[in-house]
Tab-separated table of C-alpha atoms and ligand atoms in Angstrom:
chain	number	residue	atom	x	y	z
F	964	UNK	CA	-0.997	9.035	-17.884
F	965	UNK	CA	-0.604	7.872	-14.234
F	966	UNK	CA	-2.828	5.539	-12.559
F	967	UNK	CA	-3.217	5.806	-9.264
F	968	UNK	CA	-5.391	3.726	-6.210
F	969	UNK	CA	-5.928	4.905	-2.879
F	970	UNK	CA	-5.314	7.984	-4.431
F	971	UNK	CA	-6.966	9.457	-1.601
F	972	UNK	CA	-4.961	8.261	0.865
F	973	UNK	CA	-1.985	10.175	2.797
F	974	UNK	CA	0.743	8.782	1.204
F	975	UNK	CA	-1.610	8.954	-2.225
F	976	UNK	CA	-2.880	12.431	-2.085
F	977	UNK	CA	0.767	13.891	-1.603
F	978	UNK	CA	2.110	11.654	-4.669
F	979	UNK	CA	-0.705	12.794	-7.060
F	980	UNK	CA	0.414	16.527	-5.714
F	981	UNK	CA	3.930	15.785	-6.254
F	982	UNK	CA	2.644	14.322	-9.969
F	983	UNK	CA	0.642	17.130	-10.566
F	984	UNK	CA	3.662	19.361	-10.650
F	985	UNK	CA	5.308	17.578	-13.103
F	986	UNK	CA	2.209	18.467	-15.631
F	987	UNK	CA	1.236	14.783	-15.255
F	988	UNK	CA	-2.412	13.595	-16.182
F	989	UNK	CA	-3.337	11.316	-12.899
F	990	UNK	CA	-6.687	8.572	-13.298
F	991	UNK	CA	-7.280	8.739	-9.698
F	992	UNK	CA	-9.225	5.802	-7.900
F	993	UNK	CA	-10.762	4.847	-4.270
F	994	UNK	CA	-14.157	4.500	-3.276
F	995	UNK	CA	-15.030	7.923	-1.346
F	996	UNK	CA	-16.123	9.739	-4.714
F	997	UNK	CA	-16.381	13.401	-2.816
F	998	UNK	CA	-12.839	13.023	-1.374
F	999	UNK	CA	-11.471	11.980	-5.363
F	1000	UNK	CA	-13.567	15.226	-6.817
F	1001	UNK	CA	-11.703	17.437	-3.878
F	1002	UNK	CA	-8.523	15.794	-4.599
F	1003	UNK	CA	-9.076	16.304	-8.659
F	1004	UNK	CA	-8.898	19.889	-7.922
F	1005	UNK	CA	-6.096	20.475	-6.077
F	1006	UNK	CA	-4.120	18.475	-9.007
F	1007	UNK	CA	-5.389	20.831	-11.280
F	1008	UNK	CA	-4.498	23.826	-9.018
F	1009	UNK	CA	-0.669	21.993	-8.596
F	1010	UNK	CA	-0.460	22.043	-12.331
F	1011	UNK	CA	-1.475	18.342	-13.769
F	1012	UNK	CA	-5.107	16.995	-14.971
F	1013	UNK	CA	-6.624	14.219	-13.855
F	1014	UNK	CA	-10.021	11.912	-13.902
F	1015	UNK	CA	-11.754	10.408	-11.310
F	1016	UNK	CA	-13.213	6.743	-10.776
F	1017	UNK	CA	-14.609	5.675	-7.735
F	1018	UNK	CA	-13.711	1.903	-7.286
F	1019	UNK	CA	-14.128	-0.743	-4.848
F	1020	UNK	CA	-11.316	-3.090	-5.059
F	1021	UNK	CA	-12.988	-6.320	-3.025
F	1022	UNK	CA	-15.356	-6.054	-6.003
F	1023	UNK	CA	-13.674	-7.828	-8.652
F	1024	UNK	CA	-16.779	-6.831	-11.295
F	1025	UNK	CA	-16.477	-3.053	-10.510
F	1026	UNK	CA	-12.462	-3.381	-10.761
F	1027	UNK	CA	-13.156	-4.815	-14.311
F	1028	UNK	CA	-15.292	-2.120	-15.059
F	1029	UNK	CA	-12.390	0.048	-13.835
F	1030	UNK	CA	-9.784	-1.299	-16.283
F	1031	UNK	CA	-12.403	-0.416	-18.817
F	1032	UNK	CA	-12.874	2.789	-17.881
F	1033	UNK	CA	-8.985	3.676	-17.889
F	1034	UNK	CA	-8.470	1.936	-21.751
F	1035	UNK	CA	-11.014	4.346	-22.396
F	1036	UNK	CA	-9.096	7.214	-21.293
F	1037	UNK	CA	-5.472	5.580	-23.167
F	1038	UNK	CA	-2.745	2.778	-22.308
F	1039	UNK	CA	-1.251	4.387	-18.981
F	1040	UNK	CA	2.378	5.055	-18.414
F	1041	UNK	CA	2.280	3.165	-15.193
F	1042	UNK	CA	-0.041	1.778	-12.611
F	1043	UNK	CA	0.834	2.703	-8.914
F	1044	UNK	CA	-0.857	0.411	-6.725
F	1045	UNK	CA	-1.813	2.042	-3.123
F	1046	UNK	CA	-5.242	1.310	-2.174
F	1047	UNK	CA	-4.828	-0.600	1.132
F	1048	UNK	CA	-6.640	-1.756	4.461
F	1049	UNK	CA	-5.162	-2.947	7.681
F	1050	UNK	CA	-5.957	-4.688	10.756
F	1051	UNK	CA	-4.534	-5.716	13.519
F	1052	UNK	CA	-5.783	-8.367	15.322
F	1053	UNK	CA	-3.783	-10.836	17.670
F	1054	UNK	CA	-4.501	-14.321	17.856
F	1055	UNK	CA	-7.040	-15.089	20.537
F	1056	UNK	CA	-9.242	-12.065	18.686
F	1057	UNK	CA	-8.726	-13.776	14.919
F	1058	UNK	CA	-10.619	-17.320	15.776
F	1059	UNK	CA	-13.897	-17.455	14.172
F	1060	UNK	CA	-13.168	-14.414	11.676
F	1061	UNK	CA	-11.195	-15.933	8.595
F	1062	UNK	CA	-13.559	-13.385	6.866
F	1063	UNK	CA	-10.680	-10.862	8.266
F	1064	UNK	CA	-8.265	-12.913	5.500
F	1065	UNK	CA	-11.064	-12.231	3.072
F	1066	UNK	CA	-11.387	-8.347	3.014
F	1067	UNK	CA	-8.115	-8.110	3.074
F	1068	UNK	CA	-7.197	-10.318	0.460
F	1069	UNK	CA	-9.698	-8.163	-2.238
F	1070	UNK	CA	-8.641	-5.093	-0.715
F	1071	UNK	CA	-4.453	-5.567	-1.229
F	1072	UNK	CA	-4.160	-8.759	-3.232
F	1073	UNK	CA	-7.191	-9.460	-5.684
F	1074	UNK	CA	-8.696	-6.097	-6.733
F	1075	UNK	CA	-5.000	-4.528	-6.887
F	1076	UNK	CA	-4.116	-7.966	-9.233
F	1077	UNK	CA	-7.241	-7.707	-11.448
F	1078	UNK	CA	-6.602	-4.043	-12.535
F	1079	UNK	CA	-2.776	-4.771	-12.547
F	1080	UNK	CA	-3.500	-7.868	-14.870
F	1081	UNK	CA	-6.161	-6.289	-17.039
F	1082	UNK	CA	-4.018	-2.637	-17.829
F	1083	UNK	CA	-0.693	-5.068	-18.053
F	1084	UNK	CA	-1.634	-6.531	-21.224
F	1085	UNK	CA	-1.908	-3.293	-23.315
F	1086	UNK	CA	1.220	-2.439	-21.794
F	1087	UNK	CA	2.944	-5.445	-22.888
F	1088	UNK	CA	1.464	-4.605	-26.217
F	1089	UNK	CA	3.277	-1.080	-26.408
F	1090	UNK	CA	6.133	-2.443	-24.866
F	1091	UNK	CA	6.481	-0.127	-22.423
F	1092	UNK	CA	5.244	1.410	-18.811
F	1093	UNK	CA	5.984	0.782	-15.244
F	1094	UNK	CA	3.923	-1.019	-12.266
F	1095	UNK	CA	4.367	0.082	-9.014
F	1096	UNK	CA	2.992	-1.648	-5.949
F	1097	UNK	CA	3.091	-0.278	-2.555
F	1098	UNK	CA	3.438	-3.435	0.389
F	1099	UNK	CA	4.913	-2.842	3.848
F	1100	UNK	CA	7.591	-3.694	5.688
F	1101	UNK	CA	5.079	-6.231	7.663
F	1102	UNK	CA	5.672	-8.593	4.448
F	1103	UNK	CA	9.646	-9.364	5.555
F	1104	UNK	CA	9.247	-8.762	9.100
F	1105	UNK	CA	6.454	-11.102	10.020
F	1106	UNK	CA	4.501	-9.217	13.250
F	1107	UNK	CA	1.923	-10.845	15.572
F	1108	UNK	CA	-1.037	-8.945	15.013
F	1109	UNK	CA	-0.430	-7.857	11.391
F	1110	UNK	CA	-0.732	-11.815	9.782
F	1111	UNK	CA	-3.957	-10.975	7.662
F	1112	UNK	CA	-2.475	-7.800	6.648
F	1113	UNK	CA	0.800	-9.072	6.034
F	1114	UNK	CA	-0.130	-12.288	4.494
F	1115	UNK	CA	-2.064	-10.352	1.537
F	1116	UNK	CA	0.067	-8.262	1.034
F	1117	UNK	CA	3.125	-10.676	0.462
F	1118	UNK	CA	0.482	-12.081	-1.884
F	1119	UNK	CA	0.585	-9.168	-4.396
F	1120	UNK	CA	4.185	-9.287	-4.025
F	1121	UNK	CA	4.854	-12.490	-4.747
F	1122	UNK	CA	2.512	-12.403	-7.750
F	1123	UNK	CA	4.480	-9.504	-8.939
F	1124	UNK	CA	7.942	-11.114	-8.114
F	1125	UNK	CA	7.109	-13.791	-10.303
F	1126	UNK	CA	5.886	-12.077	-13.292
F	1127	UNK	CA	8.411	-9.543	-13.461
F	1128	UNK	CA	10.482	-10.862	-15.791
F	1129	UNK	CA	8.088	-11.630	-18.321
F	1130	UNK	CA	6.991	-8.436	-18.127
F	1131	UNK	CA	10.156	-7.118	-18.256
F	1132	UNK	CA	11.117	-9.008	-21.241
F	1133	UNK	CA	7.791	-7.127	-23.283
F	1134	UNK	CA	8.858	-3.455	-21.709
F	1135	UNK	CA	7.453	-3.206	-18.377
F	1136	UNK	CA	9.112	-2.808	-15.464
F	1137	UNK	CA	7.668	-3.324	-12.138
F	1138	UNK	CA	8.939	-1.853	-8.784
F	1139	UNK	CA	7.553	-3.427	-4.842
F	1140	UNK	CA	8.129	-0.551	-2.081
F	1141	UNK	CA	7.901	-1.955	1.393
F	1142	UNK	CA	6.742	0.984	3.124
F	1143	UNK	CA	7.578	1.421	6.855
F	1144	UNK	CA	5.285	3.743	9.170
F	1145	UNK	CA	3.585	6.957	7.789
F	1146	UNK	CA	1.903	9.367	10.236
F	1147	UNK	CA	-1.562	8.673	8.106
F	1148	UNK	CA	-5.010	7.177	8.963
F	1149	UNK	CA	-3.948	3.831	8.029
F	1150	UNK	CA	-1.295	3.720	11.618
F	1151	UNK	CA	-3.344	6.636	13.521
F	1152	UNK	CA	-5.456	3.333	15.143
F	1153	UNK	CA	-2.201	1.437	16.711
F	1154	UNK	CA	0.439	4.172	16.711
F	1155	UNK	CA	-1.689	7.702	16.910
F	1156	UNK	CA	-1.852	10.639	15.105
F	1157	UNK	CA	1.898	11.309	15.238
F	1158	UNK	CA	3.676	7.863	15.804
F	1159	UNK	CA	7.721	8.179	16.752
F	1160	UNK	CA	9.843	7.963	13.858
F	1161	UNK	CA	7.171	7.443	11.072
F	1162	UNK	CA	7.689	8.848	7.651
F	1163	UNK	CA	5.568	11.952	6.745
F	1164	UNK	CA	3.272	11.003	4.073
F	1165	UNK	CA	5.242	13.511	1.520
F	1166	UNK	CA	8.757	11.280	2.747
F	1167	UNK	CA	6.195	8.063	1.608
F	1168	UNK	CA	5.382	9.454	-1.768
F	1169	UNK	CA	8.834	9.983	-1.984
F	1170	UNK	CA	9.702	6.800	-1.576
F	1171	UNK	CA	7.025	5.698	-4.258
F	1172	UNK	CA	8.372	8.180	-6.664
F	1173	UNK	CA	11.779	6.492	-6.356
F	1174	UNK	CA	10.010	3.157	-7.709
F	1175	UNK	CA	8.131	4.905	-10.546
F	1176	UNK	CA	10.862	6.796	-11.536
F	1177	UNK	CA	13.782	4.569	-11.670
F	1178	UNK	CA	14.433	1.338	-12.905
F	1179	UNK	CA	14.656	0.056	-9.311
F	1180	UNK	CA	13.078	-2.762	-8.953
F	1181	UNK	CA	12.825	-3.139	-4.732
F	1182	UNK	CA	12.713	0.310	-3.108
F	1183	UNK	CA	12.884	-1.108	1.043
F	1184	UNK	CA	14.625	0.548	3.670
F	1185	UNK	CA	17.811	-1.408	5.287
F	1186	UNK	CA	16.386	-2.169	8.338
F	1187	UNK	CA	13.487	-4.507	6.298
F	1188	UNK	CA	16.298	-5.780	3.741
F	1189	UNK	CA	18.240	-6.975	7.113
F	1190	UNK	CA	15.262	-8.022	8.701
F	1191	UNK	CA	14.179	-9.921	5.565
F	1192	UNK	CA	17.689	-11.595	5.769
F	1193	UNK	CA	17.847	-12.560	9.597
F	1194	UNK	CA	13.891	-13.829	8.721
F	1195	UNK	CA	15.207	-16.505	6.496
F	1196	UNK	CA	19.140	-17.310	8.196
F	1197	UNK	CA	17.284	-17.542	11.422
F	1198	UNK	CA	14.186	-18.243	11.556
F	1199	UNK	CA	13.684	-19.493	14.897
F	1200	UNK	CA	15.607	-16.395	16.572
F	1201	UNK	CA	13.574	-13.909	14.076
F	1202	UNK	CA	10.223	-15.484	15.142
F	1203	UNK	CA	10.862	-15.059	18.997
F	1204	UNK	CA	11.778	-11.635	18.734
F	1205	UNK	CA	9.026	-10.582	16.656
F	1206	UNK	CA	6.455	-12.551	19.383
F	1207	UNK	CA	7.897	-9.824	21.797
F	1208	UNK	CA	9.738	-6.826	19.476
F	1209	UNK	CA	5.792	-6.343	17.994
F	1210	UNK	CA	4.284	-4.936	21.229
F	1211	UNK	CA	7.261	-3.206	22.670
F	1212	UNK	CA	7.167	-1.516	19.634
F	1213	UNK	CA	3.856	-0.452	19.225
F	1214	UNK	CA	3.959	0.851	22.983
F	1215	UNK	CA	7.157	3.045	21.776
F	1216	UNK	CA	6.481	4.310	18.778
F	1217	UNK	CA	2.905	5.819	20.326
F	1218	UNK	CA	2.939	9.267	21.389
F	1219	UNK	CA	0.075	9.741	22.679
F	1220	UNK	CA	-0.461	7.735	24.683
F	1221	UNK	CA	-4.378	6.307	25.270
F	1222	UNK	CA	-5.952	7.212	28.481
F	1223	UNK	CA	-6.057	4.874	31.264
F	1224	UNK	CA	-9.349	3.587	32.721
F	1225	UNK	CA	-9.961	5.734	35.585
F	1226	UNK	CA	-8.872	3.750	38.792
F	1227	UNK	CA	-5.744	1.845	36.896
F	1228	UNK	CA	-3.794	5.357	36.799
F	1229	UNK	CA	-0.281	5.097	38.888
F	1230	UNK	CA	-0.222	7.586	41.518
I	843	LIG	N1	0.705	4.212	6.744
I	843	LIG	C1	1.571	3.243	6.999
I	843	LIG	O1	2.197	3.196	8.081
I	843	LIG	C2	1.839	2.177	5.960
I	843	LIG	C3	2.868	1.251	6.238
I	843	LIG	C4	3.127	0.249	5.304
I	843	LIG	C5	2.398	0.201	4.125
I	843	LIG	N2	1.409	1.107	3.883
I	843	LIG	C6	0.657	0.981	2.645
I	843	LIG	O2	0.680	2.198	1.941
I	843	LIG	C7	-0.522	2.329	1.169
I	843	LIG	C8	-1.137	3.695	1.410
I	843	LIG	O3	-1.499	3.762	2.789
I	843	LIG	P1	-1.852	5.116	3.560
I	843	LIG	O4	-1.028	5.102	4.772
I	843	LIG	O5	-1.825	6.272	2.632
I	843	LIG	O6	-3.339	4.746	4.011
I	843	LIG	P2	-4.687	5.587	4.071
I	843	LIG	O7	-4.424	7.011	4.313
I	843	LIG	O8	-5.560	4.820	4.999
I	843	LIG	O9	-5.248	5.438	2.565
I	843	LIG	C9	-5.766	4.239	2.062
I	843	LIG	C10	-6.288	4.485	0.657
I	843	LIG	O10	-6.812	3.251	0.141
I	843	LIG	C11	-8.184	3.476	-0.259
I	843	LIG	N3	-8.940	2.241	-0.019
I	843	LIG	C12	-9.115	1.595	1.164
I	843	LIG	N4	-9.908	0.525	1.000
I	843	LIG	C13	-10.216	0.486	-0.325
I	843	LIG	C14	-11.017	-0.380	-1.119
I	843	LIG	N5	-11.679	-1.437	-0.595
I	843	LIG	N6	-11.131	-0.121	-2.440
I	843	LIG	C15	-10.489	0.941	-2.998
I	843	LIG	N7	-9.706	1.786	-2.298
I	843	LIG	C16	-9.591	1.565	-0.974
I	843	LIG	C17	-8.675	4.645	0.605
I	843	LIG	O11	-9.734	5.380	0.023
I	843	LIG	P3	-11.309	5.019	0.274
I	843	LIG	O12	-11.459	4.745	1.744
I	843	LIG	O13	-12.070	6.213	-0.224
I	843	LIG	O14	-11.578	3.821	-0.565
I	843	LIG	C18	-7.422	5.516	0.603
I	843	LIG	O15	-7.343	6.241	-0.600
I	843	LIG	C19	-1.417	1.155	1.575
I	843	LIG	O16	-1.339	0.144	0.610
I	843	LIG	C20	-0.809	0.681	2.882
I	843	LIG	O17	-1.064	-0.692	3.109
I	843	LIG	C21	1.115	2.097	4.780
């Protein structure tokens, strides 16, 4: 038994397929209950089984309830952690909205913790299963625009870093995957339907897969492992490229390009 939030996601929906037909019994969780019904059914059609439970994760009481809910259903094999929310907001458009941090932070950080923390223990108790959590890239290559977003989730991470190995020591192991850019709903805002060199969500529930399946414990593509590295050797340098690599990049990787106001086009 899998658990799975922002199951309905892209990158979600095409791992609980890919679980499905591997006979696997999925507890799928989000909030949109008609989209988790729809998505129930094509796991059954792809071979697995699967339960749905409609969760909010900024609401710490229904993400309780949640962990009940699961225990009633068994101790799962592993947790995969992919419920997430992003926004991108520069600097002069963040003062007077640390409610931003706040979303965010129950969204990828305390709801994803709470059910983490409250299926963990029975885990422990076996002394086995595996916890995989889904960050981004954003958390080792800090990005103007992306702080709130980042910030929570290097939260989760860090949490996890630290507790891995306790956990490990009772049986669990836990695996972070630093996602880069999918073509889903979560980039089509800032990068468009069909964003230059982004994953396809199947290639991102690949990449989760690798974490649930092996005994990996970082699953990060090179670019964020030397990113991560120049980060911390030089700061300074890594801080004034990202204050100008973070829009030249979101201007590349855009296809399609947003119309201009009518008036500002070049002739
Ligand atoms: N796409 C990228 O480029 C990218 C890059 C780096 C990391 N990631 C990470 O990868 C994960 C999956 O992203 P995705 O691209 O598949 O995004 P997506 O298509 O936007 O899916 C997000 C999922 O999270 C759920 N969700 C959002 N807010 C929630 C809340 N408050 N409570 C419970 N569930 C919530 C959504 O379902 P409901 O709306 O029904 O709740 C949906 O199932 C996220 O953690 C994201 O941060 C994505």
């Amino acid at each position: 038994m899998i658990v799975l939030t922002g199951a309905t996601g892209g990158i979600g929906a095409a791992l609980a397929l890919r679980l499905a037909s591997r006979g696997e019994h999925l507890v799928l969780t989000a909030r949109d209950h008609d989209r988790l019904e729809q998505l129930a059914g094509q796991v059954h059609a792809a071979g697995g089984t699967a339960s749905v439970h409609p969760c909010d994760m900024r609401d710490q009481e229904a993400v309780t309830d949640l962990v009940r809910q699961v225990l009633a259903e068994g101790v799962p094999d592993a947790v995969v952690v992919l419920a997430g929310h992003s926004i991108r907001r520069r600097l002069a458009a963040s003062f007077g909205r640390p409610h931003d941090l706040v979303r965010l932070a129950g969204t990828n950080m305390l709801g994803p913790a709470t059910l983490i923390l409250g299926l963990l223990e029975p885990m422990c108790a076996r002394g086995s299963g595996r916890v995989v959590a889904v960050t981004s890239a954003a958390t080792r290559i800090p990005t103007p625009g992306w702080a709130a977003y980042a910030a929570t989730k290097s939260g989760l991470d860090t949490w996890l870093r630290a507790l891995r190995p306790e956990a490990a020591a009772r049986g669990v192991g836990m695996s972070i995957v630093e996602m880069p850019l999918v073509a889903t709903a979560m980039a089509a805002p800032t990068y468009g339907a069909s964003p230059r060199g982004a994953m396809t969500p199947d290639q991102g529930a690949a990449m989760v897969l690798r974490g649930l399946n092996s005994r990996r414990t970082l699953v990060s593509p090179p670019w964020v492992r030397a990113g991560a590295v120049l980060s911390q050797a030089a700061p300074t340098t890594a801080a004034r490229l990202a204050g100008v690599g973070g829009d030249v990049a979101a201007r590349l990787l855009r296809r399609d390009r947003p119309a201009r106001p009518a008036g500002r086009g070049r002739a």
